[in-house]
Amino acid sequence: MILLSAEKISKSYSEKKLISDVSLYLNKNDKVGIIGINGAGKSTLLNILAGKEMSDEGKISKYSAAKISYLEQNPAFDINLSLIEIVFKDLDEETKQAKEYEAKTILTKLGFTNFDINANNLSGGEKKRVAIARALVNPCEILILDEPTNHLDSQMILWLENYLKSYNGAIVMVTHDRYFLDRVVNRIVEIDDGTLYSYDGGYSRYLELKMQRAEMESATRRKDRSLFKKELEWMQRGARARGTKSKSRIARFETLSDGNTSVTEKLEMDSVSTRLGKKTIEIKDVSKSFDGHCLIKNFSHIIMKDARIGIIGKNGSGKTTLMKIITGTLELDSGEIVYGDTVKIGYVLQEWETPPEQMKVIDYIKEAGEQVVTNDGIISASKMLEKFLFPSYLQWNTINKLSGGEKRRLYLLKTLMEAPNILFLDEPTNDLDTLTLTVLENYLESFSGAVVAISHDRYFLDKVVNTIFELDGDGIIKQYNGGYSDYLEKRESLPADKMPVKLSIEPQKIKPVRTQKPKFTFNEQREYDTIENDIADLEQQLNFTKDEIEKHSSDYGKLVQFLDEKEKIEAELSLKMDRWVYLNNLAEKITKL
């Protein structure tokens, strides 16, 4: 059953066209994740779907009985109301009584224990959590969520993840949390240069299909494919939390090679830093309390030159306090911080100051320097902007024309361009799109100094850090080796009787396997000779079906028929493309012999 359809939607702001002639259909059990670079129009599309904003062209149709509940990126409500009053706003008395227990449970899961307090003194993050509760409690058939994981700690995200997985209704959401996308959604919709591309499955399946699309389009997209290949390999071979994913898919892409230049070249950013001597930062017996409550107690640590530290803990446990103490921006109660002579700190704040609205993008970056020195030589500020997804035409725009995520990316780039050798990142993943996060993670991988990051993004922590500091909120800081998934395994280990048993095989019992030269079977050779034509035929059928969907958008019976046909063709096309990659890999191996 189609609950919502958006047909031939277009939307522009001044001279910038965000989305152009796109269509999206939402069925009852769809859980759709929308991704794309900052400024691509993700929030705009959600506003249009929710009826908060009009499109320039196109039509939105909704099943008459379907209600929508919408979590906006920056929610607004009457701050003079109590938390429970905000959650129940616009609901009738009968619904309030029926939902009271559920509402209080959700508020508790989101970190609130007093439901009658006035919302006037809540922080921005706390207001967003109240708005999440309001969206979840509101009875609806379609749940639209814009960045629901921002301002949630890891435990809250895990709870929300499980809640949405079992949610009985349709969901459309924008989020940068890639584990969240992988575990909750069953379809990814990417906005790329105003066009929508739909991929069945979660984030790891999207990476795989994205690679295949790049391969099929042309050889000039090989560097794009290389970027997604690297991401997919990490996603599928990494920590134990991802161990259940199919490793066989990786083998299909082993022989895909890099090639000509493309837009992805702009995403590859060389590490910029100044030399760091042997002496870095030593934390000696540090303590800090607020209003008699101790957040950090007698903490000591030496940050090594190549440290990769992730700081986690519940909201209010003292994560930002610890970072401010280490960077010297907050006074200690007791203890000492000793800095090496060559230490140059780069500090990306969570509550960052928005760049001056009327300043040009290029001028803002030039404040950090006209040029920087990288491993490949001297690079101008303009070139660095291009590498961080700001093409030349955007560089001369004033900052007020950028989206919130683009401003965050610009602020991050300016900090990196100041060439620090110890980076402190407080929630660096907030407001950044998945592609920018991949760029940042690759940058940090090659960064020659130390990195200390506060983050609720489990994927980011797994990929970047090798040590976890957990703050309990009462002064104790526990240290764990490994990334976030390793931390979870050690912290929440299974009882001994449920631990997996290791099987050992005696070497003498292993029979040597005679390796055979790769070759086509008769059927594989015949399939290899015809598969490209088969794919072309399916793509032609798919385009025809899409045209028929548009022609019969007002005829519900035919619309359902063609949507079912489209789904079958897409499934068959996906299988064919899997086979195409396998057969081409095998052909390359045969050729090399």
Coordinates of C-alpha atoms in Angstrom, one line a residue:
M1 CA 0.0 0.0 0.0
I2 CA 1.4 3.4 -1.0
L3 CA 1.1 5.8 1.9
L4 CA 2.8 8.8 0.3
S5 CA 4.0 9.6 -3.2
A6 CA 6.1 12.6 -4.4
E7 CA 6.0 12.9 -8.1
K8 CA 8.3 15.1 -10.3
I9 CA 9.3 17.3 -7.4
S10 CA 11.7 20.3 -8.0
K11 CA 12.9 22.9 -5.6
S12 CA 15.4 25.8 -6.0
Y13 CA 16.8 28.4 -3.7
S14 CA 18.0 31.6 -5.5
E15 CA 20.3 30.3 -8.2
K16 CA 20.8 26.9 -6.7
K17 CA 18.6 24.0 -7.8
L18 CA 18.5 21.5 -4.9
I19 CA 16.3 18.7 -6.4
S20 CA 15.1 18.4 -10.0
D21 CA 12.1 16.4 -11.3
V22 CA 12.5 13.6 -8.7
S23 CA 9.9 11.0 -7.5
L24 CA 9.7 9.0 -4.3
Y25 CA 7.1 6.4 -3.3
L26 CA 6.6 5.3 0.3
N27 CA 4.9 2.0 1.1
K28 CA 3.6 0.9 4.5
N29 CA 6.6 -1.0 5.8
D30 CA 9.3 1.1 4.1
K31 CA 12.2 2.4 6.3
V32 CA 14.0 4.8 4.1
G33 CA 17.3 6.6 4.9
I34 CA 18.1 9.7 2.9
I35 CA 21.8 10.6 2.4
G36 CA 23.8 13.1 0.4
I37 CA 26.4 15.8 0.9
N38 CA 25.6 18.8 3.1
G39 CA 23.6 21.3 1.1
A40 CA 22.2 18.6 -1.3
G41 CA 18.6 19.2 -0.2
K42 CA 18.0 16.4 2.3
S43 CA 16.1 18.5 4.9
T44 CA 14.4 20.4 2.2
L45 CA 13.0 17.1 0.8
L46 CA 11.8 16.1 4.3
N47 CA 10.1 19.5 4.7
I48 CA 8.3 19.0 1.4
L49 CA 7.2 15.4 2.3
A50 CA 5.9 16.6 5.6
G51 CA 4.0 19.4 4.1
K52 CA 6.0 22.1 5.9
E53 CA 7.4 23.5 2.6
M54 CA 6.0 23.8 -1.0
S55 CA 7.9 22.4 -4.0
D56 CA 8.3 24.7 -7.0
E57 CA 7.0 21.9 -9.2
G58 CA 5.4 18.5 -8.8
K59 CA 2.8 16.9 -6.6
I60 CA 2.6 15.3 -3.2
S61 CA -0.2 12.7 -2.6
K62 CA -0.9 11.1 0.7
Y63 CA -3.3 8.2 1.6
S64 CA -6.2 10.0 3.3
A65 CA -6.0 8.0 6.5
A66 CA -2.2 8.3 6.9
K67 CA -1.0 10.7 9.6
I68 CA 2.5 12.2 9.6
S69 CA 4.7 12.8 12.7
Y70 CA 7.7 15.0 11.9
L71 CA 11.0 15.6 13.9
E72 CA 12.5 18.7 12.4
Q73 CA 16.3 19.3 12.4
N74 CA 15.9 22.3 14.6
P75 CA 12.5 21.8 16.4
A76 CA 10.6 24.7 17.9
F77 CA 8.1 24.5 20.7
D78 CA 6.7 26.6 23.6
I79 CA 9.5 26.6 26.1
N80 CA 7.1 27.8 28.9
L81 CA 5.4 24.3 28.8
S82 CA 6.6 21.3 30.9
L83 CA 8.2 18.4 29.1
I84 CA 5.1 16.2 29.3
E85 CA 3.0 19.1 28.0
I86 CA 5.3 19.5 25.0
V87 CA 5.1 15.8 24.2
F88 CA 1.3 15.8 24.4
K89 CA 0.8 19.1 22.5
D90 CA -2.2 18.9 20.1
L91 CA -3.3 15.5 21.3
D92 CA -6.8 14.9 22.6
E93 CA -7.4 13.8 26.2
E94 CA -8.2 10.2 25.4
T95 CA -4.9 9.8 23.5
K96 CA -3.0 11.5 26.4
Q97 CA -4.4 9.0 28.9
A98 CA -3.6 6.1 26.6
K99 CA -0.1 7.3 25.9
E100 CA 1.0 8.6 29.3
Y101 CA 3.0 5.5 30.3
E102 CA 4.6 5.3 26.8
A103 CA 5.5 9.0 26.9
K104 CA 7.2 8.8 30.3
T105 CA 9.1 5.7 29.3
I106 CA 10.4 7.3 26.2
L107 CA 11.4 10.5 28.0
T108 CA 13.2 8.3 30.6
K109 CA 15.1 6.5 27.9
L110 CA 16.1 9.9 26.5
G111 CA 17.6 10.9 29.8
F112 CA 14.8 12.8 31.6
T113 CA 13.5 11.8 35.0
N114 CA 11.4 14.9 35.9
F115 CA 8.6 15.3 33.4
D116 CA 7.0 18.4 34.9
I117 CA 10.1 20.7 34.7
N118 CA 9.8 23.8 32.5
A119 CA 11.6 23.5 29.2
N120 CA 12.9 27.1 29.4
N121 CA 16.3 26.1 30.8
L122 CA 16.9 23.1 28.5
S123 CA 20.0 23.0 26.3
G124 CA 19.7 22.7 22.5
G125 CA 20.5 19.0 22.7
E126 CA 17.9 18.4 25.5
K127 CA 15.3 20.2 23.4
K128 CA 16.0 17.9 20.5
R129 CA 15.5 14.9 22.7
V130 CA 12.1 16.2 23.9
A131 CA 11.2 16.7 20.3
I132 CA 12.1 13.1 19.5
A133 CA 9.8 11.9 22.3
R134 CA 7.0 14.1 20.9
A135 CA 7.5 12.7 17.4
L136 CA 7.5 9.0 18.7
V137 CA 4.4 9.4 20.9
N138 CA 2.3 11.2 18.3
P139 CA 0.1 8.5 16.7
C140 CA 1.0 8.2 13.0
E141 CA 1.5 5.9 10.0
I142 CA 4.5 7.9 8.6
L143 CA 7.4 8.9 10.8
I144 CA 9.7 11.6 9.3
L145 CA 13.0 12.1 11.3
D146 CA 15.7 14.7 10.5
E147 CA 19.0 13.8 12.3
P148 CA 17.4 11.9 15.2
T149 CA 20.8 10.6 16.5
N150 CA 22.3 14.1 17.0
H151 CA 22.7 14.9 20.7
L152 CA 22.0 11.3 21.8
D153 CA 24.7 9.3 23.7
S154 CA 25.5 5.8 22.6
Q155 CA 23.0 4.1 24.9
M156 CA 20.2 6.3 23.7
I157 CA 21.1 5.7 20.1
L158 CA 21.1 1.9 20.7
W159 CA 17.6 2.2 22.3
L160 CA 16.3 4.3 19.5
E161 CA 17.7 1.9 16.9
N162 CA 15.9 -1.0 18.5
Y163 CA 12.7 1.0 18.8
L164 CA 12.6 2.0 15.1
K165 CA 13.6 -1.5 14.0
S166 CA 10.3 -2.8 15.5
Y167 CA 8.3 0.3 14.6
N168 CA 5.0 -0.6 12.8
G169 CA 4.8 2.0 10.1
A170 CA 6.8 3.8 7.5
I171 CA 9.9 5.8 8.3
V172 CA 11.8 8.4 6.3
M173 CA 14.9 9.8 7.9
V174 CA 18.1 11.8 7.4
T175 CA 21.0 10.6 9.5
H176 CA 24.8 10.4 9.3
D177 CA 25.0 7.4 11.7
R178 CA 26.1 4.6 9.3
Y179 CA 25.5 1.8 11.8
F180 CA 22.0 3.2 12.4
L181 CA 21.4 3.2 8.6
D182 CA 22.7 -0.3 8.3
R183 CA 20.6 -1.8 11.1
V184 CA 17.3 0.2 10.7
V185 CA 16.5 1.1 7.1
N186 CA 15.6 -1.2 4.2
R187 CA 16.2 1.4 1.5
I188 CA 18.8 4.1 1.0
V189 CA 17.8 7.1 -1.2
E190 CA 20.8 9.3 -2.2
I191 CA 20.5 12.8 -3.4
D192 CA 23.3 13.5 -5.9
D193 CA 23.3 16.7 -7.9
G194 CA 19.6 17.1 -7.7
T195 CA 18.7 13.5 -8.7
L196 CA 17.5 10.7 -6.4
Y197 CA 19.1 7.2 -6.6
S198 CA 17.4 4.4 -4.7
Y199 CA 19.2 1.4 -3.3
D200 CA 17.5 -1.5 -1.5
G201 CA 19.1 -2.5 1.8
G202 CA 21.1 -0.7 4.5
Y203 CA 24.4 1.2 4.3
S204 CA 26.8 -1.6 3.5
R205 CA 24.5 -2.8 0.7
Y206 CA 24.3 0.8 -0.6
L207 CA 28.1 0.9 -0.7
E208 CA 28.2 -2.2 -2.7
L209 CA 25.5 -1.1 -5.2
K210 CA 27.1 2.4 -5.4
M211 CA 30.3 0.7 -6.5
Q212 CA 28.5 -1.3 -9.1
R213 CA 26.7 1.8 -10.5
A214 CA 30.1 3.6 -10.7
E215 CA 31.5 0.7 -12.6
M216 CA 28.7 0.5 -15.0
E217 CA 28.5 4.2 -15.7
S218 CA 32.0 4.7 -17.1
A219 CA 35.7 4.1 -16.5
T220 CA 36.1 7.8 -15.5
R221 CA 34.3 6.9 -12.2
R222 CA 36.8 4.4 -11.1
K223 CA 38.2 6.6 -8.3
D224 CA 34.7 6.9 -7.0
R225 CA 34.4 3.2 -7.0
S226 CA 37.8 2.9 -5.2
L227 CA 36.6 5.2 -2.4
F228 CA 33.5 3.1 -1.8
K229 CA 35.4 -0.1 -2.2
K230 CA 37.7 1.0 0.7
E231 CA 34.7 1.9 2.8
L232 CA 32.9 -1.4 2.0
E233 CA 36.0 -3.4 2.8
W234 CA 36.3 -1.8 6.2
M235 CA 32.6 -2.1 6.9
Q236 CA 32.6 -5.8 6.2
R237 CA 35.8 -7.0 7.7
G238 CA 36.1 -4.8 10.9
A239 CA 35.1 -5.3 14.5
R240 CA 33.1 -8.2 15.9
A241 CA 29.9 -6.1 15.9
R242 CA 30.1 -6.3 12.1
G243 CA 31.3 -10.0 12.1
T244 CA 27.9 -11.3 10.9
K245 CA 28.1 -9.5 7.6
S246 CA 28.9 -11.5 4.5
K247 CA 32.6 -11.6 3.8
S248 CA 32.1 -13.2 0.4
R249 CA 31.0 -9.8 -1.0
I250 CA 34.4 -8.4 -0.5
A251 CA 36.0 -11.0 -2.8
R252 CA 33.9 -9.8 -5.7
F253 CA 35.7 -6.5 -5.6
E254 CA 39.3 -7.5 -5.0
T255 CA 40.4 -6.9 -8.5
L256 CA 38.6 -3.6 -9.1
S257 CA 41.5 -1.2 -9.8
D258 CA 41.8 2.6 -9.6
G259 CA 41.8 4.5 -12.8
N260 CA 41.2 8.0 -14.2
T261 CA 40.5 11.2 -12.3
S262 CA 37.0 12.1 -11.2
V263 CA 35.1 14.1 -8.6
T264 CA 36.4 11.8 -5.9
E265 CA 39.9 13.2 -6.3
K266 CA 38.5 16.2 -4.5
L267 CA 37.7 14.1 -1.5
E268 CA 41.2 12.9 -0.9
M269 CA 42.9 15.2 1.6
D270 CA 46.5 15.1 2.6
S271 CA 47.4 15.3 6.2
V272 CA 48.5 18.7 7.3
S273 CA 50.4 19.1 10.6
T274 CA 53.5 20.5 12.2
R275 CA 56.2 18.4 13.7
L276 CA 55.5 17.0 17.2
G277 CA 58.5 16.4 19.5
K278 CA 58.9 13.6 22.0
K279 CA 57.2 15.5 24.8
T280 CA 53.4 15.9 24.1
I281 CA 50.8 16.4 26.9
E282 CA 51.0 14.9 30.3
I283 CA 47.9 14.9 32.6
K284 CA 48.9 14.7 36.2
D285 CA 46.4 13.8 38.9
V286 CA 43.6 16.1 37.6
S287 CA 40.3 16.7 39.3
K288 CA 37.3 18.8 38.6
S289 CA 33.9 19.3 40.3
F290 CA 30.8 21.4 39.6
D291 CA 28.4 22.4 42.5
G292 CA 30.0 19.8 44.7
H293 CA 29.6 17.0 42.1
C294 CA 32.9 15.4 41.0
L295 CA 33.1 14.7 37.3
I296 CA 36.9 14.0 37.1
K297 CA 38.8 12.6 40.0
N298 CA 42.6 12.1 40.2
F299 CA 43.0 11.4 36.5
S300 CA 46.5 10.9 35.0
H301 CA 47.6 10.1 31.5
I302 CA 50.3 10.8 28.9
I303 CA 49.0 11.4 25.4
M304 CA 51.4 9.6 23.0
K305 CA 52.5 11.1 19.7
D306 CA 50.3 8.7 17.6
A307 CA 47.4 8.4 20.1
R308 CA 43.9 7.7 18.8
I309 CA 41.6 8.2 21.8
G310 CA 37.8 8.1 21.9
I311 CA 36.0 9.7 24.9
I312 CA 32.5 8.3 25.6
G313 CA 29.9 8.5 28.4
K314 CA 26.4 9.5 29.1
N315 CA 25.3 13.1 28.5
G316 CA 26.5 15.2 31.4
S317 CA 29.2 12.7 32.5
G318 CA 32.0 15.3 31.9
K319 CA 33.3 14.5 28.4
T320 CA 33.6 18.1 27.2
T321 CA 34.8 19.1 30.7
L322 CA 37.7 16.7 30.3
M323 CA 38.6 17.9 26.9
K324 CA 38.5 21.6 28.0
I325 CA 40.8 20.8 30.9
I326 CA 43.3 19.0 28.6
T327 CA 43.3 21.9 26.1
G328 CA 43.7 24.5 28.8
T329 CA 40.4 26.2 28.3
L330 CA 39.0 25.3 31.7
E331 CA 40.6 25.8 35.1
L332 CA 41.5 22.8 37.2
D333 CA 40.4 22.2 40.8
S334 CA 43.7 20.3 41.4
G335 CA 46.4 18.6 39.4
E336 CA 48.5 19.8 36.5
I337 CA 48.7 19.7 32.7
V338 CA 52.2 19.8 31.2
Y339 CA 52.6 20.6 27.5
G340 CA 55.6 19.9 25.3
D341 CA 57.4 22.8 23.6
T342 CA 56.3 21.7 20.1
V343 CA 52.7 21.0 20.9
K344 CA 50.2 22.8 18.6
I345 CA 46.6 22.1 19.5
G346 CA 43.7 22.1 17.1
Y347 CA 40.3 22.2 18.9
V348 CA 37.0 21.6 17.1
L349 CA 34.3 22.7 19.6
Q350 CA 30.9 21.1 19.9
E351 CA 29.2 24.5 20.4
W352 CA 31.2 26.2 17.7
E353 CA 30.9 29.8 16.7
T354 CA 29.2 30.2 13.3
P355 CA 31.5 31.8 10.8
P356 CA 30.7 35.4 9.9
E357 CA 27.6 35.3 7.7
Q358 CA 28.6 38.0 5.3
M359 CA 32.2 36.8 4.9
K360 CA 33.2 35.0 1.7
V361 CA 34.0 31.3 2.1
I362 CA 37.5 31.7 0.6
D363 CA 38.3 34.7 2.9
Y364 CA 37.3 32.8 6.0
I365 CA 39.7 29.9 5.1
K366 CA 42.5 32.4 4.2
E367 CA 42.4 33.6 7.8
A368 CA 44.1 30.3 8.6
G369 CA 46.6 30.8 5.9
E370 CA 47.0 31.5 2.1
Q371 CA 48.6 28.1 1.6
V372 CA 49.5 25.0 3.5
V373 CA 52.3 22.4 3.3
T374 CA 51.3 18.8 2.8
N375 CA 53.1 15.6 1.9
D376 CA 52.7 16.4 -1.8
G377 CA 53.9 20.0 -1.5
I378 CA 52.4 23.4 -1.1
I379 CA 48.6 23.7 -1.6
S380 CA 46.6 26.9 -1.9
A381 CA 43.6 27.7 0.3
S382 CA 41.4 27.5 -2.8
K383 CA 42.7 24.0 -3.6
M384 CA 42.2 22.8 0.0
L385 CA 38.6 24.0 -0.2
E386 CA 38.0 22.0 -3.3
K387 CA 39.5 18.9 -1.6
F388 CA 36.9 19.4 1.2
L389 CA 33.9 19.6 -1.2
F390 CA 33.8 23.3 -1.8
P391 CA 34.0 23.8 -5.6
S392 CA 35.3 27.0 -7.0
Y393 CA 31.9 28.5 -7.6
L394 CA 31.0 28.1 -3.9
Q395 CA 34.2 29.7 -2.6
W396 CA 33.1 33.2 -3.6
N397 CA 29.7 32.9 -2.0
T398 CA 29.0 34.5 1.3
I399 CA 28.7 32.1 4.3
N400 CA 25.1 32.8 4.9
K401 CA 24.3 30.9 1.7
L402 CA 25.7 27.7 3.0
S403 CA 23.6 25.0 4.8
G404 CA 24.3 24.2 8.5
G405 CA 26.3 21.1 7.6
E406 CA 28.4 23.1 5.0
K407 CA 29.2 25.7 7.7
R408 CA 30.2 22.9 10.1
R409 CA 32.5 21.4 7.4
L410 CA 34.0 24.8 6.7
Y411 CA 34.8 25.4 10.4
L412 CA 36.4 21.9 10.6
L413 CA 38.5 22.6 7.6
K414 CA 39.8 25.9 9.0
T415 CA 40.9 24.1 12.2
L416 CA 42.7 21.5 10.1
M417 CA 44.4 24.1 8.0
E418 CA 46.0 25.7 11.0
A419 CA 48.3 22.6 11.0
P420 CA 47.9 21.3 14.5
N421 CA 49.8 18.3 15.7
I422 CA 47.3 17.2 18.4
L423 CA 43.7 17.3 17.3
F424 CA 40.8 17.6 19.9
L425 CA 37.4 16.9 18.3
D426 CA 34.2 17.4 20.3
E427 CA 31.4 15.7 18.5
P428 CA 33.0 16.2 15.1
T429 CA 30.4 14.1 13.3
N430 CA 27.4 16.3 14.2
D431 CA 25.8 17.8 11.1
L432 CA 28.3 16.2 8.7
D433 CA 27.1 14.0 5.8
T434 CA 28.3 10.4 5.3
L435 CA 30.6 11.4 2.4
T436 CA 32.3 14.2 4.5
L437 CA 32.7 11.7 7.4
T438 CA 34.5 9.3 5.1
V439 CA 36.8 12.1 4.0
L440 CA 37.5 13.1 7.6
E441 CA 38.1 9.5 8.7
N442 CA 40.6 9.0 5.8
Y443 CA 42.3 12.3 6.8
L444 CA 42.6 11.2 10.4
E445 CA 44.0 7.8 9.3
S446 CA 47.0 9.6 7.7
F447 CA 47.3 12.4 10.3
S448 CA 50.8 12.2 11.8
G449 CA 49.9 13.6 15.2
A450 CA 47.6 12.6 18.1
V451 CA 43.8 12.6 17.9
V452 CA 41.4 12.8 20.9
A453 CA 37.7 12.7 20.0
I454 CA 34.4 12.8 21.8
S455 CA 31.8 11.1 19.7
H456 CA 28.5 9.2 19.9
D457 CA 29.1 7.9 16.4
R458 CA 29.9 4.2 16.9
Y459 CA 31.1 3.8 13.3
F460 CA 33.4 6.8 13.6
L461 CA 34.9 5.4 16.8
D462 CA 35.4 2.0 15.4
K463 CA 37.2 3.3 12.4
V464 CA 39.4 6.0 13.9
V465 CA 40.3 5.2 17.5
N466 CA 42.3 2.4 19.2
T467 CA 41.7 3.5 22.9
I468 CA 38.4 4.3 24.6
F469 CA 38.1 6.4 27.8
E470 CA 34.7 5.9 29.4
L471 CA 33.5 8.5 32.0
D472 CA 30.9 7.3 34.5
G473 CA 29.9 10.8 35.6
D474 CA 31.1 10.3 39.2
G475 CA 34.8 11.0 38.6
I476 CA 36.0 7.6 37.4
I477 CA 37.6 7.2 33.9
K478 CA 38.0 3.7 32.7
Q479 CA 40.4 2.8 29.8
Y480 CA 39.7 0.1 27.1
N481 CA 41.9 -0.9 24.3
G482 CA 40.3 -1.0 20.8
G483 CA 37.4 0.8 19.1
Y484 CA 33.8 1.1 20.3
S485 CA 32.8 -2.5 19.3
D486 CA 35.8 -3.8 21.2
Y487 CA 34.8 -1.7 24.2
L488 CA 31.2 -3.1 24.1
E489 CA 32.5 -6.7 23.9
K490 CA 34.8 -6.2 27.0
R491 CA 32.2 -4.2 29.0
E492 CA 29.2 -6.4 28.2
S493 CA 30.9 -9.8 27.8
L494 CA 28.8 -12.9 27.8
P495 CA 28.8 -15.4 30.7
A496 CA 31.4 -18.1 30.4
D497 CA 28.8 -20.8 29.5
K498 CA 27.7 -18.7 26.5
M499 CA 31.1 -17.8 25.2
P500 CA 31.9 -19.3 21.7
V501 CA 34.1 -22.3 21.9
K502 CA 37.4 -22.1 20.0
L503 CA 38.1 -25.1 17.8
S504 CA 41.6 -26.2 17.4
I505 CA 42.8 -28.3 14.5
E506 CA 46.0 -30.3 14.7
P507 CA 48.4 -29.3 11.8
Q508 CA 49.1 -32.9 10.8
K509 CA 45.4 -33.6 10.1
I510 CA 45.1 -30.7 7.6
K511 CA 45.4 -32.1 4.1
P512 CA 47.1 -29.9 1.5
V513 CA 44.7 -28.4 -1.0
R514 CA 45.7 -28.5 -4.6
T515 CA 44.9 -25.1 -6.1
Q516 CA 43.3 -25.1 -9.5
K517 CA 43.8 -22.6 -12.3
P518 CA 40.7 -20.4 -12.7
K519 CA 38.7 -21.0 -15.8
F520 CA 35.2 -20.5 -17.1
T521 CA 32.7 -23.4 -17.2
F522 CA 30.8 -23.8 -20.4
N523 CA 27.7 -22.1 -18.9
E524 CA 29.8 -19.3 -17.4
Q525 CA 31.4 -18.5 -20.7
R526 CA 28.0 -18.4 -22.4
E527 CA 26.7 -16.1 -19.6
Y528 CA 29.8 -13.9 -19.8
D529 CA 29.2 -13.4 -23.6
T530 CA 25.6 -12.2 -23.1
I531 CA 25.4 -10.6 -19.7
E532 CA 26.0 -7.0 -20.8
N533 CA 23.2 -7.2 -23.3
D534 CA 20.9 -8.8 -20.6
I535 CA 21.7 -5.8 -18.3
A536 CA 21.0 -3.3 -21.0
D537 CA 17.6 -5.0 -21.7
L538 CA 16.7 -4.9 -18.0
E539 CA 17.7 -1.2 -17.8
Q540 CA 15.5 -0.5 -20.8
Q541 CA 12.6 -2.3 -19.2
L542 CA 13.2 -0.4 -15.9
N543 CA 13.1 3.0 -17.7
F544 CA 9.9 2.0 -19.5
T545 CA 8.3 1.0 -16.2
K546 CA 9.3 4.3 -14.6
D547 CA 7.7 6.1 -17.5
E548 CA 4.5 4.1 -17.0
I549 CA 4.5 4.9 -13.3
E550 CA 4.6 8.6 -14.1
K551 CA 1.8 8.3 -16.7
H552 CA -0.5 6.4 -14.4
S553 CA 0.2 8.2 -11.2
S554 CA -3.5 9.0 -10.7
D555 CA -4.7 5.4 -11.5
Y556 CA -4.1 3.6 -8.2
G557 CA -4.6 0.1 -9.7
K558 CA -2.2 0.5 -12.5
L559 CA 0.2 2.4 -10.3
V560 CA 0.5 -0.6 -7.9
Q561 CA 0.9 -3.0 -10.8
F562 CA 3.8 -1.0 -12.3
L563 CA 5.4 -0.5 -8.9
D564 CA 5.4 -4.2 -8.4
E565 CA 6.9 -4.8 -11.8
K566 CA 9.6 -2.1 -11.1
E567 CA 10.5 -3.9 -7.9
K568 CA 10.9 -7.3 -9.7
I569 CA 13.0 -5.7 -12.5
E570 CA 15.3 -4.0 -10.0
A571 CA 15.8 -7.2 -8.0
E572 CA 16.7 -9.1 -11.2
L573 CA 19.0 -6.3 -12.3
S574 CA 20.8 -6.4 -9.0
L575 CA 21.4 -10.1 -9.3
K576 CA 22.7 -9.6 -12.9
M577 CA 25.1 -6.9 -11.8
D578 CA 26.4 -9.2 -9.0
R579 CA 27.0 -11.9 -11.6
W580 CA 28.6 -9.3 -14.0
V581 CA 31.2 -8.3 -11.4
Y582 CA 32.0 -11.9 -10.5
L583 CA 32.4 -12.9 -14.2
N584 CA 34.6 -9.9 -15.0
N585 CA 36.8 -10.6 -12.0
L586 CA 37.2 -14.3 -13.1
A587 CA 37.9 -13.2 -16.7
E588 CA 40.7 -10.9 -15.4
K589 CA 42.2 -13.7 -13.4
I590 CA 42.2 -16.0 -16.4
T591 CA 43.8 -13.3 -18.6
K592 CA 46.6 -12.8 -16.1
L593 CA 47.7 -16.5 -16.2

